mmCIF file of N, CA, C and O in Angstrom:
data_model
loop_
_atom_site.group_PDB
_atom_site.id
_atom_site.type_symbol
_atom_site.label_atom_id
_atom_site.label_comp_id
_atom_site.label_asym_id
_atom_site.label_seq_id
_atom_site.Cartn_x
_atom_site.Cartn_y
_atom_site.Cartn_z
ATOM 1 N N MET A 133 -2.472 6.927 0.906
ATOM 2 C CA MET A 133 -1.290 6.447 0.235
ATOM 3 C C MET A 133 -1.405 6.853 -1.232
ATOM 4 O O MET A 133 -2.473 6.763 -1.830
ATOM 5 N N TRP A 134 -0.297 7.297 -1.782
ATOM 6 C CA TRP A 134 -0.267 7.788 -3.157
ATOM 7 C C TRP A 134 0.855 7.129 -3.939
ATOM 8 O O TRP A 134 1.899 6.809 -3.386
ATOM 9 N N ALA A 135 0.634 6.957 -5.256
ATOM 10 C CA ALA A 135 1.663 6.423 -6.151
ATOM 11 C C ALA A 135 2.003 7.494 -7.182
ATOM 12 O O ALA A 135 1.105 8.121 -7.754
ATOM 13 N N LEU A 136 3.280 7.697 -7.403
ATOM 14 C CA LEU A 136 3.740 8.621 -8.432
ATOM 15 C C LEU A 136 3.920 7.833 -9.725
ATOM 16 O O LEU A 136 4.711 6.890 -9.768
ATOM 17 N N ILE A 137 3.176 8.219 -10.752
ATOM 18 C CA ILE A 137 3.230 7.544 -12.048
ATOM 19 C C ILE A 137 4.115 8.363 -12.986
ATOM 20 O O ILE A 137 3.878 9.552 -13.196
ATOM 21 N N VAL A 138 5.148 7.721 -13.522
ATOM 22 C CA VAL A 138 6.064 8.371 -14.460
ATOM 23 C C VAL A 138 6.224 7.457 -15.664
ATOM 24 O O VAL A 138 6.515 6.268 -15.513
ATOM 25 N N ASP A 139 5.994 7.984 -16.855
ATOM 26 C CA ASP A 139 6.123 7.229 -18.109
ATOM 27 C C ASP A 139 5.295 5.946 -18.096
ATOM 28 O O ASP A 139 5.745 4.884 -18.532
ATOM 29 N N GLY A 140 4.075 6.019 -17.541
ATOM 30 C CA GLY A 140 3.150 4.898 -17.594
ATOM 31 C C GLY A 140 3.378 3.786 -16.598
ATOM 32 O O GLY A 140 2.769 2.723 -16.702
ATOM 33 N N SER A 141 4.238 4.005 -15.592
ATOM 34 C CA SER A 141 4.438 2.976 -14.572
ATOM 35 C C SER A 141 4.664 3.639 -13.209
ATOM 36 O O SER A 141 4.952 4.831 -13.117
ATOM 37 N N ILE A 142 4.540 2.825 -12.161
ATOM 38 C CA ILE A 142 4.713 3.345 -10.804
ATOM 39 C C ILE A 142 6.186 3.632 -10.560
ATOM 40 O O ILE A 142 7.030 2.749 -10.663
ATOM 41 N N ASN A 143 6.482 4.889 -10.243
ATOM 42 C CA ASN A 143 7.849 5.293 -9.938
ATOM 43 C C ASN A 143 8.144 5.090 -8.458
ATOM 44 O O ASN A 143 9.197 4.596 -8.084
ATOM 45 N N LYS A 144 7.161 5.484 -7.600
ATOM 46 C CA LYS A 144 7.336 5.364 -6.158
ATOM 47 C C LYS A 144 5.974 5.419 -5.488
ATOM 48 O O LYS A 144 5.084 6.125 -5.940
ATOM 49 N N VAL A 145 5.829 4.666 -4.394
ATOM 50 C CA VAL A 145 4.617 4.709 -3.580
ATOM 51 C C VAL A 145 4.953 5.461 -2.297
ATOM 52 O O VAL A 145 5.960 5.175 -1.647
ATOM 53 N N PHE A 146 4.126 6.434 -1.967
ATOM 54 C CA PHE A 146 4.312 7.238 -0.766
ATOM 55 C C PHE A 146 3.286 6.803 0.282
ATOM 56 O O PHE A 146 2.108 7.112 0.161
ATOM 57 N N LYS A 147 3.750 6.093 1.305
ATOM 58 C CA LYS A 147 2.863 5.695 2.405
ATOM 59 C C LYS A 147 2.638 6.872 3.338
ATOM 60 O O LYS A 147 1.586 6.997 3.950
ATOM 61 N N TYR A 148 3.642 7.718 3.469
ATOM 62 C CA TYR A 148 3.585 8.894 4.317
ATOM 63 C C TYR A 148 4.096 10.073 3.514
ATOM 64 O O TYR A 148 4.962 9.918 2.642
ATOM 65 N N PRO A 149 3.604 11.282 3.801
ATOM 66 C CA PRO A 149 4.136 12.454 3.097
ATOM 67 C C PRO A 149 5.636 12.592 3.343
ATOM 68 O O PRO A 149 6.097 12.431 4.473
ATOM 69 N N GLU A 150 6.369 12.845 2.282
ATOM 70 C CA GLU A 150 7.814 13.057 2.398
ATOM 71 C C GLU A 150 8.270 13.957 1.256
ATOM 72 O O GLU A 150 7.604 14.048 0.221
ATOM 73 N N ALA A 151 9.369 14.615 1.464
ATOM 74 C CA ALA A 151 9.933 15.464 0.424
ATOM 75 C C ALA A 151 10.395 14.581 -0.730
ATOM 76 O O ALA A 151 10.831 13.451 -0.521
ATOM 77 N N PHE A 152 10.254 15.089 -1.951
ATOM 78 C CA PHE A 152 10.704 14.322 -3.109
ATOM 79 C C PHE A 152 11.055 15.252 -4.254
ATOM 80 O O PHE A 152 10.598 16.386 -4.321
ATOM 81 N N LYS A 153 11.895 14.749 -5.124
ATOM 82 C CA LYS A 153 12.265 15.464 -6.342
ATOM 83 C C LYS A 153 11.637 14.707 -7.501
ATOM 84 O O LYS A 153 11.851 13.499 -7.649
ATOM 85 N N HIS A 154 10.831 15.394 -8.298
ATOM 86 C CA HIS A 154 10.152 14.736 -9.417
ATOM 87 C C HIS A 154 11.202 14.249 -10.413
ATOM 88 O O HIS A 154 12.063 15.020 -10.844
ATOM 89 N N PRO A 155 11.153 12.960 -10.788
ATOM 90 C CA PRO A 155 12.200 12.398 -11.645
ATOM 91 C C PRO A 155 12.226 12.965 -13.072
ATOM 92 O O PRO A 155 13.260 12.903 -13.725
ATOM 93 N N THR A 156 11.126 13.510 -13.534
ATOM 94 C CA THR A 156 11.084 14.035 -14.903
ATOM 95 C C THR A 156 11.360 15.531 -14.951
ATOM 96 O O THR A 156 12.178 15.996 -15.745
ATOM 97 N N THR A 157 10.677 16.285 -14.083
ATOM 98 C CA THR A 157 10.813 17.743 -14.119
ATOM 99 C C THR A 157 11.967 18.263 -13.277
ATOM 100 O O THR A 157 12.435 19.377 -13.493
ATOM 101 N N GLY A 158 12.401 17.484 -12.289
ATOM 102 C CA GLY A 158 13.471 17.918 -11.401
ATOM 103 C C GLY A 158 13.016 18.889 -10.317
ATOM 104 O O GLY A 158 13.827 19.375 -9.545
ATOM 105 N N ILE A 159 11.710 19.155 -10.246
ATOM 106 C CA ILE A 159 11.184 20.068 -9.239
ATOM 107 C C ILE A 159 11.223 19.378 -7.874
ATOM 108 O O ILE A 159 10.820 18.232 -7.728
ATOM 109 N N GLN A 160 11.723 20.115 -6.874
ATOM 110 C CA GLN A 160 11.794 19.611 -5.501
ATOM 111 C C GLN A 160 10.512 20.004 -4.778
ATOM 112 O O GLN A 160 10.129 21.162 -4.779
ATOM 113 N N TYR A 161 9.835 19.028 -4.159
ATOM 114 C CA TYR A 161 8.596 19.266 -3.423
ATOM 115 C C TYR A 161 8.855 19.057 -1.934
ATOM 116 O O TYR A 161 9.556 18.129 -1.549
ATOM 117 N N PRO A 162 8.265 19.913 -1.079
ATOM 118 C CA PRO A 162 8.473 19.757 0.363
ATOM 119 C C PRO A 162 7.685 18.579 0.921
ATOM 120 O O PRO A 162 6.770 18.059 0.283
ATOM 121 N N ARG A 163 8.029 18.178 2.132
ATOM 122 C CA ARG A 163 7.413 17.024 2.771
ATOM 123 C C ARG A 163 5.896 17.167 2.893
ATOM 124 O O ARG A 163 5.157 16.208 2.724
ATOM 125 N N ASN A 164 5.392 18.361 3.157
ATOM 126 C CA ASN A 164 3.963 18.537 3.378
ATOM 127 C C ASN A 164 3.162 18.757 2.089
ATOM 128 O O ASN A 164 1.955 18.973 2.140
ATOM 129 N N TRP A 165 3.801 18.695 0.939
ATOM 130 C CA TRP A 165 3.097 18.972 -0.317
ATOM 131 C C TRP A 165 1.941 18.005 -0.557
ATOM 132 O O TRP A 165 0.847 18.421 -0.936
ATOM 133 N N LEU A 166 2.136 16.710 -0.339
ATOM 134 C CA LEU A 166 1.050 15.740 -0.545
ATOM 135 C C LEU A 166 -0.135 16.010 0.373
ATOM 136 O O LEU A 166 -1.279 15.753 0.012
ATOM 137 N N THR A 167 0.116 16.535 1.545
ATOM 138 C CA THR A 167 -0.949 16.845 2.491
ATOM 139 C C THR A 167 -1.717 18.099 2.068
ATOM 140 O O THR A 167 -2.941 18.154 2.183
ATOM 141 N N LEU A 168 -1.011 19.087 1.558
ATOM 142 C CA LEU A 168 -1.623 20.380 1.242
ATOM 143 C C LEU A 168 -2.182 20.479 -0.178
ATOM 144 O O LEU A 168 -3.080 21.280 -0.420
ATOM 145 N N ALA A 169 -1.661 19.715 -1.111
ATOM 146 C CA ALA A 169 -2.074 19.832 -2.521
ATOM 147 C C ALA A 169 -3.489 19.301 -2.723
ATOM 148 O O ALA A 169 -3.919 18.348 -2.084
ATOM 149 N N SER A 170 -4.194 19.916 -3.665
ATOM 150 C CA SER A 170 -5.534 19.444 -4.019
ATOM 151 C C SER A 170 -5.400 18.194 -4.896
ATOM 152 O O SER A 170 -4.310 17.891 -5.413
ATOM 153 N N ASP A 171 -6.500 17.472 -5.068
ATOM 154 C CA ASP A 171 -6.479 16.274 -5.914
ATOM 155 C C ASP A 171 -6.062 16.616 -7.340
ATOM 156 O O ASP A 171 -5.328 15.861 -7.973
ATOM 157 N N SER A 172 -6.510 17.761 -7.850
ATOM 158 C CA SER A 172 -6.147 18.135 -9.222
ATOM 159 C C SER A 172 -4.661 18.485 -9.325
ATOM 160 O O SER A 172 -4.016 18.182 -10.335
ATOM 161 N N GLU A 173 -4.096 19.095 -8.287
ATOM 162 C CA GLU A 173 -2.657 19.393 -8.289
ATOM 163 C C GLU A 173 -1.843 18.105 -8.257
ATOM 164 O O GLU A 173 -0.840 17.975 -8.975
ATOM 165 N N LYS A 174 -2.273 17.160 -7.439
ATOM 166 C CA LYS A 174 -1.574 15.869 -7.367
ATOM 167 C C LYS A 174 -1.643 15.155 -8.715
ATOM 168 O O LYS A 174 -0.643 14.604 -9.186
ATOM 169 N N ALA A 175 -2.809 15.158 -9.330
ATOM 170 C CA ALA A 175 -2.970 14.497 -10.632
ATOM 171 C C ALA A 175 -2.100 15.154 -11.696
ATOM 172 O O ALA A 175 -1.535 14.463 -12.555
ATOM 173 N N SER A 176 -1.960 16.469 -11.642
ATOM 174 C CA SER A 176 -1.160 17.156 -12.662
ATOM 175 C C SER A 176 0.322 16.810 -12.565
ATOM 176 O O SER A 176 1.051 16.868 -13.550
ATOM 177 N N VAL A 177 0.775 16.415 -11.376
ATOM 178 C CA VAL A 177 2.166 16.020 -11.175
ATOM 179 C C VAL A 177 2.361 14.546 -11.512
ATOM 180 O O VAL A 177 3.462 14.106 -11.819
ATOM 181 N N GLY A 178 1.252 13.747 -11.463
ATOM 182 C CA GLY A 178 1.335 12.333 -11.796
ATOM 183 C C GLY A 178 0.971 11.406 -10.665
ATOM 184 O O GLY A 178 1.250 10.206 -10.722
ATOM 185 N N PHE A 179 0.341 11.929 -9.617
ATOM 186 C CA PHE A 179 -0.033 11.095 -8.478
ATOM 187 C C PHE A 179 -1.409 10.462 -8.671
ATOM 188 O O PHE A 179 -2.319 11.087 -9.188
ATOM 189 N N VAL A 180 -1.511 9.209 -8.226
ATOM 190 C CA VAL A 180 -2.773 8.470 -8.221
ATOM 191 C C VAL A 180 -2.932 7.901 -6.821
ATOM 192 O O VAL A 180 -1.988 7.345 -6.263
ATOM 193 N N GLU A 181 -4.131 8.038 -6.253
ATOM 194 C CA GLU A 181 -4.371 7.496 -4.922
ATOM 195 C C GLU A 181 -4.401 5.974 -4.982
ATOM 196 O O GLU A 181 -4.995 5.394 -5.888
ATOM 197 N N VAL A 182 -3.756 5.329 -4.028
ATOM 198 C CA VAL A 182 -3.714 3.867 -3.962
ATOM 199 C C VAL A 182 -4.968 3.378 -3.242
ATOM 200 O O VAL A 182 -5.303 3.866 -2.155
ATOM 201 N N LYS A 183 -5.661 2.429 -3.848
ATOM 202 C CA LYS A 183 -6.869 1.834 -3.268
ATOM 203 C C LYS A 183 -6.567 0.391 -2.887
ATOM 204 O O LYS A 183 -5.733 -0.261 -3.501
ATOM 205 N N TYR A 184 -7.277 -0.098 -1.890
ATOM 206 C CA TYR A 184 -7.143 -1.484 -1.460
ATOM 207 C C TYR A 184 -8.371 -2.275 -1.882
ATOM 208 O O TYR A 184 -9.486 -1.748 -1.869
ATOM 209 N N SER A 185 -8.160 -3.526 -2.247
ATOM 210 C CA SER A 185 -9.275 -4.439 -2.486
ATOM 211 C C SER A 185 -9.041 -5.676 -1.632
ATOM 212 O O SER A 185 -7.913 -5.970 -1.238
ATOM 213 N N GLY A 186 -10.117 -6.392 -1.337
ATOM 214 C CA GLY A 186 -9.999 -7.566 -0.482
ATOM 215 C C GLY A 186 -9.935 -7.161 0.977
ATOM 216 O O GLY A 186 -10.066 -5.984 1.322
ATOM 217 N N ALA A 187 -9.748 -8.142 1.841
ATOM 218 C CA ALA A 187 -9.702 -7.881 3.285
ATOM 219 C C ALA A 187 -8.863 -8.943 3.978
ATOM 220 O O ALA A 187 -8.679 -10.039 3.454
ATOM 221 N N TYR A 188 -8.359 -8.580 5.138
ATOM 222 C CA TYR A 188 -7.637 -9.537 5.959
ATOM 223 C C TYR A 188 -8.625 -10.297 6.836
ATOM 224 O O TYR A 188 -9.690 -9.795 7.180
ATOM 225 N N LYS A 189 -8.228 -11.501 7.224
ATOM 226 C CA LYS A 189 -9.008 -12.297 8.159
ATOM 227 C C LYS A 189 -8.211 -12.416 9.458
ATOM 228 O O LYS A 189 -7.068 -11.955 9.537
ATOM 229 N N ASP A 190 -8.783 -13.037 10.458
ATOM 230 C CA ASP A 190 -8.157 -13.180 11.768
ATOM 231 C C ASP A 190 -6.787 -13.837 11.632
ATOM 232 O O ASP A 190 -6.677 -14.987 11.187
ATOM 233 N N ASP A 191 -5.741 -13.100 12.020
ATOM 234 C CA ASP A 191 -4.379 -13.622 11.820
ATOM 235 C C ASP A 191 -4.030 -14.780 12.756
ATOM 236 O O ASP A 191 -2.979 -15.386 12.638
ATOM 237 N N LYS A 192 -4.924 -15.115 13.661
ATOM 238 C CA LYS A 192 -4.730 -16.296 14.494
ATOM 239 C C LYS A 192 -4.917 -17.561 13.645
ATOM 240 O O LYS A 192 -4.289 -18.584 13.878
ATOM 241 N N TYR A 193 -5.784 -17.464 12.637
ATOM 242 C CA TYR A 193 -6.132 -18.625 11.817
ATOM 243 C C TYR A 193 -5.705 -18.504 10.348
ATOM 244 O O TYR A 193 -5.780 -19.470 9.605
ATOM 245 N N TYR A 194 -5.268 -17.302 9.945
ATOM 246 C CA TYR A 194 -4.923 -17.057 8.541
ATOM 247 C C TYR A 194 -3.589 -16.343 8.414
ATOM 248 O O TYR A 194 -3.222 -15.535 9.270
ATOM 249 N N ASN A 195 -2.886 -16.629 7.325
ATOM 250 C CA ASN A 195 -1.705 -15.862 6.944
ATOM 251 C C ASN A 195 -2.193 -14.775 5.998
ATOM 252 O O ASN A 195 -2.771 -15.069 4.941
ATOM 253 N N ASN A 196 -1.981 -13.521 6.384
ATOM 254 C CA ASN A 196 -2.436 -12.389 5.582
ATOM 255 C C ASN A 196 -1.272 -11.811 4.786
ATOM 256 O O ASN A 196 -0.150 -11.759 5.262
ATOM 257 N N SER A 197 -1.576 -11.378 3.568
ATOM 258 C CA SER A 197 -0.545 -10.760 2.738
ATOM 259 C C SER A 197 -1.203 -9.758 1.802
ATOM 260 O O SER A 197 -2.426 -9.699 1.687
ATOM 261 N N GLU A 198 -0.364 -8.974 1.152
ATOM 262 C CA GLU A 198 -0.884 -8.035 0.159
ATOM 263 C C GLU A 198 0.013 -8.042 -1.061
ATOM 264 O O GLU A 198 1.211 -8.309 -0.971
ATOM 265 N N SER A 199 -0.596 -7.748 -2.191
ATOM 266 C CA SER A 199 0.131 -7.745 -3.457
ATOM 267 C C SER A 199 0.960 -6.471 -3.581
ATOM 268 O O SER A 199 0.777 -5.516 -2.829
ATOM 269 N N SER A 200 1.839 -6.467 -4.539
ATOM 270 C CA SER A 200 2.524 -5.233 -4.904
ATOM 271 C C SER A 200 1.500 -4.325 -5.569
ATOM 272 O O SER A 200 0.502 -4.797 -6.116
ATOM 273 N N PRO A 201 1.724 -3.013 -5.552
ATOM 274 C CA PRO A 201 0.787 -2.110 -6.214
ATOM 275 C C PRO A 201 0.724 -2.397 -7.715
ATOM 276 O O PRO A 201 1.741 -2.668 -8.350
ATOM 277 N N VAL A 202 -0.493 -2.354 -8.267
ATOM 278 C CA VAL A 202 -0.707 -2.603 -9.691
ATOM 279 C C VAL A 202 -1.351 -1.366 -10.300
ATOM 280 O O VAL A 202 -2.392 -0.906 -9.830
ATOM 281 N N TYR A 203 -0.733 -0.838 -11.352
ATOM 282 C CA TYR A 203 -1.244 0.359 -12.029
ATOM 283 C C TYR A 203 -2.049 -0.044 -13.247
ATOM 284 O O TYR A 203 -1.584 -0.789 -14.100
ATOM 285 N N ASP A 204 -3.290 0.436 -13.337
ATOM 286 C CA ASP A 204 -4.151 0.241 -14.495
ATOM 287 C C ASP A 204 -4.232 1.579 -15.219
ATOM 288 O O ASP A 204 -4.944 2.492 -14.782
ATOM 289 N N ALA A 205 -3.491 1.713 -16.312
ATOM 290 C CA ALA A 205 -3.390 2.980 -17.029
ATOM 291 C C ALA A 205 -4.729 3.430 -17.609
ATOM 292 O O ALA A 205 -5.037 4.623 -17.619
ATOM 293 N N SER A 206 -5.536 2.481 -18.099
ATOM 294 C CA SER A 206 -6.807 2.875 -18.715
ATOM 295 C C SER A 206 -7.786 3.426 -17.679
ATOM 296 O O SER A 206 -8.528 4.362 -17.948
ATOM 297 N N ALA A 207 -7.779 2.868 -16.470
ATOM 298 C CA ALA A 207 -8.678 3.350 -15.410
ATOM 299 C C ALA A 207 -8.008 4.412 -14.534
ATOM 300 O O ALA A 207 -8.657 5.042 -13.705
ATOM 301 N N LYS A 208 -6.699 4.595 -14.707
ATOM 302 C CA LYS A 208 -5.901 5.518 -13.903
ATOM 303 C C LYS A 208 -6.069 5.229 -12.410
ATOM 304 O O LYS A 208 -6.360 6.102 -11.603
ATOM 305 N N THR A 209 -5.868 3.942 -12.065
ATOM 306 C CA THR A 209 -5.968 3.508 -10.676
ATOM 307 C C THR A 209 -4.744 2.690 -10.298
ATOM 308 O O THR A 209 -4.110 2.066 -11.149
ATOM 309 N N VAL A 210 -4.431 2.699 -9.018
ATOM 310 C CA VAL A 210 -3.397 1.845 -8.453
ATOM 311 C C VAL A 210 -4.076 1.046 -7.338
ATOM 312 O O VAL A 210 -4.715 1.622 -6.456
ATOM 313 N N THR A 211 -3.950 -0.273 -7.394
ATOM 314 C CA THR A 211 -4.641 -1.140 -6.448
ATOM 315 C C THR A 211 -3.663 -2.093 -5.772
ATOM 316 O O THR A 211 -2.783 -2.652 -6.426
ATOM 317 N N ILE A 212 -3.856 -2.273 -4.469
ATOM 318 C CA ILE A 212 -3.146 -3.291 -3.698
ATOM 319 C C ILE A 212 -4.217 -4.259 -3.215
ATOM 320 O O ILE A 212 -5.217 -3.842 -2.629
ATOM 321 N N THR A 213 -4.011 -5.561 -3.461
ATOM 322 C CA THR A 213 -4.996 -6.570 -3.099
ATOM 323 C C THR A 213 -4.563 -7.300 -1.838
ATOM 324 O O THR A 213 -3.453 -7.814 -1.765
ATOM 325 N N LYS A 214 -5.474 -7.332 -0.849
ATOM 326 C CA LYS A 214 -5.235 -8.059 0.397
ATOM 327 C C LYS A 214 -5.781 -9.474 0.242
ATOM 328 O O LYS A 214 -6.875 -9.656 -0.278
ATOM 329 N N THR A 215 -5.000 -10.476 0.679
ATOM 330 C CA THR A 215 -5.445 -11.864 0.602
ATOM 331 C C THR A 215 -5.162 -12.583 1.914
ATOM 332 O O THR A 215 -4.286 -12.177 2.680
ATOM 333 N N SER A 216 -5.913 -13.643 2.142
ATOM 334 C CA SER A 216 -5.742 -14.456 3.347
ATOM 335 C C SER A 216 -5.724 -15.924 2.955
ATOM 336 O O SER A 216 -6.547 -16.367 2.160
ATOM 337 N N THR A 217 -4.774 -16.666 3.520
ATOM 338 C CA THR A 217 -4.657 -18.099 3.280
ATOM 339 C C THR A 217 -4.759 -18.810 4.622
ATOM 340 O O THR A 217 -4.064 -18.443 5.572
ATOM 341 N N ALA A 218 -5.621 -19.827 4.694
ATOM 342 C CA ALA A 218 -5.823 -20.551 5.954
ATOM 343 C C ALA A 218 -4.530 -21.228 6.394
ATOM 344 O O ALA A 218 -3.794 -21.797 5.584
ATOM 345 N N LYS A 219 -4.270 -21.163 7.706
ATOM 346 C CA LYS A 219 -3.108 -21.849 8.264
ATOM 347 C C LYS A 219 -3.411 -23.342 8.357
ATOM 348 O O LYS A 219 -4.560 -23.765 8.377
ATOM 349 N N ASN A 220 -2.369 -24.139 8.424
ATOM 350 C CA ASN A 220 -2.493 -25.587 8.533
ATOM 351 C C ASN A 220 -3.132 -25.949 9.879
ATOM 352 O O ASN A 220 -2.664 -25.518 10.940
ATOM 353 N N VAL A 221 -4.214 -26.747 9.840
ATOM 354 C CA VAL A 221 -4.964 -27.097 11.049
ATOM 355 C C VAL A 221 -4.093 -27.866 12.044
ATOM 356 O O VAL A 221 -4.128 -27.595 13.250
ATOM 357 N N ALA A 222 -3.289 -28.778 11.574
ATOM 358 C CA ALA A 222 -2.423 -29.556 12.477
ATOM 359 C C ALA A 222 -1.438 -28.631 13.193
ATOM 360 O O ALA A 222 -1.204 -28.776 14.400
ATOM 361 N N ASP A 223 -0.887 -27.663 12.471
ATOM 362 C CA ASP A 223 0.037 -26.704 13.091
ATOM 363 C C ASP A 223 -0.686 -25.837 14.115
ATOM 364 O O ASP A 223 -0.140 -25.532 15.178
ATOM 365 N N LEU A 224 -1.917 -25.452 13.810
ATOM 366 C CA LEU A 224 -2.697 -24.653 14.750
ATOM 367 C C LEU A 224 -2.981 -25.432 16.030
ATOM 368 O O LEU A 224 -2.852 -24.895 17.136
ATOM 369 N N LYS A 225 -3.358 -26.698 15.873
ATOM 370 C CA LYS A 225 -3.634 -27.532 17.047
ATOM 371 C C LYS A 225 -2.409 -27.620 17.946
ATOM 372 O O LYS A 225 -2.489 -27.449 19.164
ATOM 373 N N THR A 226 -1.258 -27.876 17.347
ATOM 374 C CA THR A 226 -0.008 -27.974 18.105
ATOM 375 C C THR A 226 0.307 -26.652 18.794
ATOM 376 O O THR A 226 0.660 -26.621 19.975
ATOM 377 N N SER A 227 0.162 -25.567 18.071
ATOM 378 C CA SER A 227 0.462 -24.245 18.607
ATOM 379 C C SER A 227 -0.445 -23.894 19.777
ATOM 380 O O SER A 227 0.013 -23.421 20.830
ATOM 381 N N PHE A 228 -1.744 -24.139 19.624
ATOM 382 C CA PHE A 228 -2.695 -23.844 20.702
ATOM 383 C C PHE A 228 -2.468 -24.752 21.906
ATOM 384 O O PHE A 228 -2.560 -24.330 23.046
ATOM 385 N N LYS A 229 -2.158 -26.025 21.643
ATOM 386 C CA LYS A 229 -1.912 -26.973 22.727
ATOM 387 C C LYS A 229 -0.671 -26.557 23.512
ATOM 388 O O LYS A 229 -0.679 -26.553 24.751
ATOM 389 N N ASP A 230 0.390 -26.173 22.797
ATOM 390 C CA ASP A 230 1.614 -25.721 23.450
ATOM 391 C C ASP A 230 1.374 -24.458 24.276
ATOM 392 O O ASP A 230 1.918 -24.316 25.365
ATOM 393 N N ALA A 231 0.535 -23.577 23.772
ATOM 394 C CA ALA A 231 0.255 -22.328 24.476
ATOM 395 C C ALA A 231 -0.515 -22.558 25.763
ATOM 396 O O ALA A 231 -0.347 -21.817 26.729
ATOM 397 N N THR A 232 -1.352 -23.581 25.790
ATOM 398 C CA THR A 232 -2.154 -23.818 26.991
ATOM 399 C C THR A 232 -1.414 -24.640 28.034
ATOM 400 O O THR A 232 -1.796 -24.646 29.205
ATOM 401 N N THR A 233 -0.362 -25.350 27.671
ATOM 402 C CA THR A 233 0.380 -26.182 28.622
ATOM 403 C C THR A 233 1.526 -25.430 29.278
ATOM 404 O O THR A 233 2.169 -25.961 30.162
ATOM 405 N N GLN A 234 1.798 -24.239 28.858
ATOM 406 C CA GLN A 234 2.922 -23.481 29.437
ATOM 407 C C GLN A 234 2.530 -22.731 30.660
ATOM 408 O O GLN A 234 1.583 -22.310 31.022
#
């Protein structure tokens, strides 16, 4: 996953390679450009690889979520943080009990 940085902020996050027109230069790039370009070519256009921090837990017992991408200009990184919040025990008991009685 890559983020296009324009004027010091995230312009767009690319989860999958797709064609795009650079908002500053107006250059049109083909869909496979992100796949074929070297890391230095991507950096010269303004791309930063998106990294993940944190981890998900078992979704049977936790609600999992992730933050919006955060750009750190000094480190030139884009990070998405994964978090997990425990589900309510009483709700889990009811849910499991209902599932076993059906």
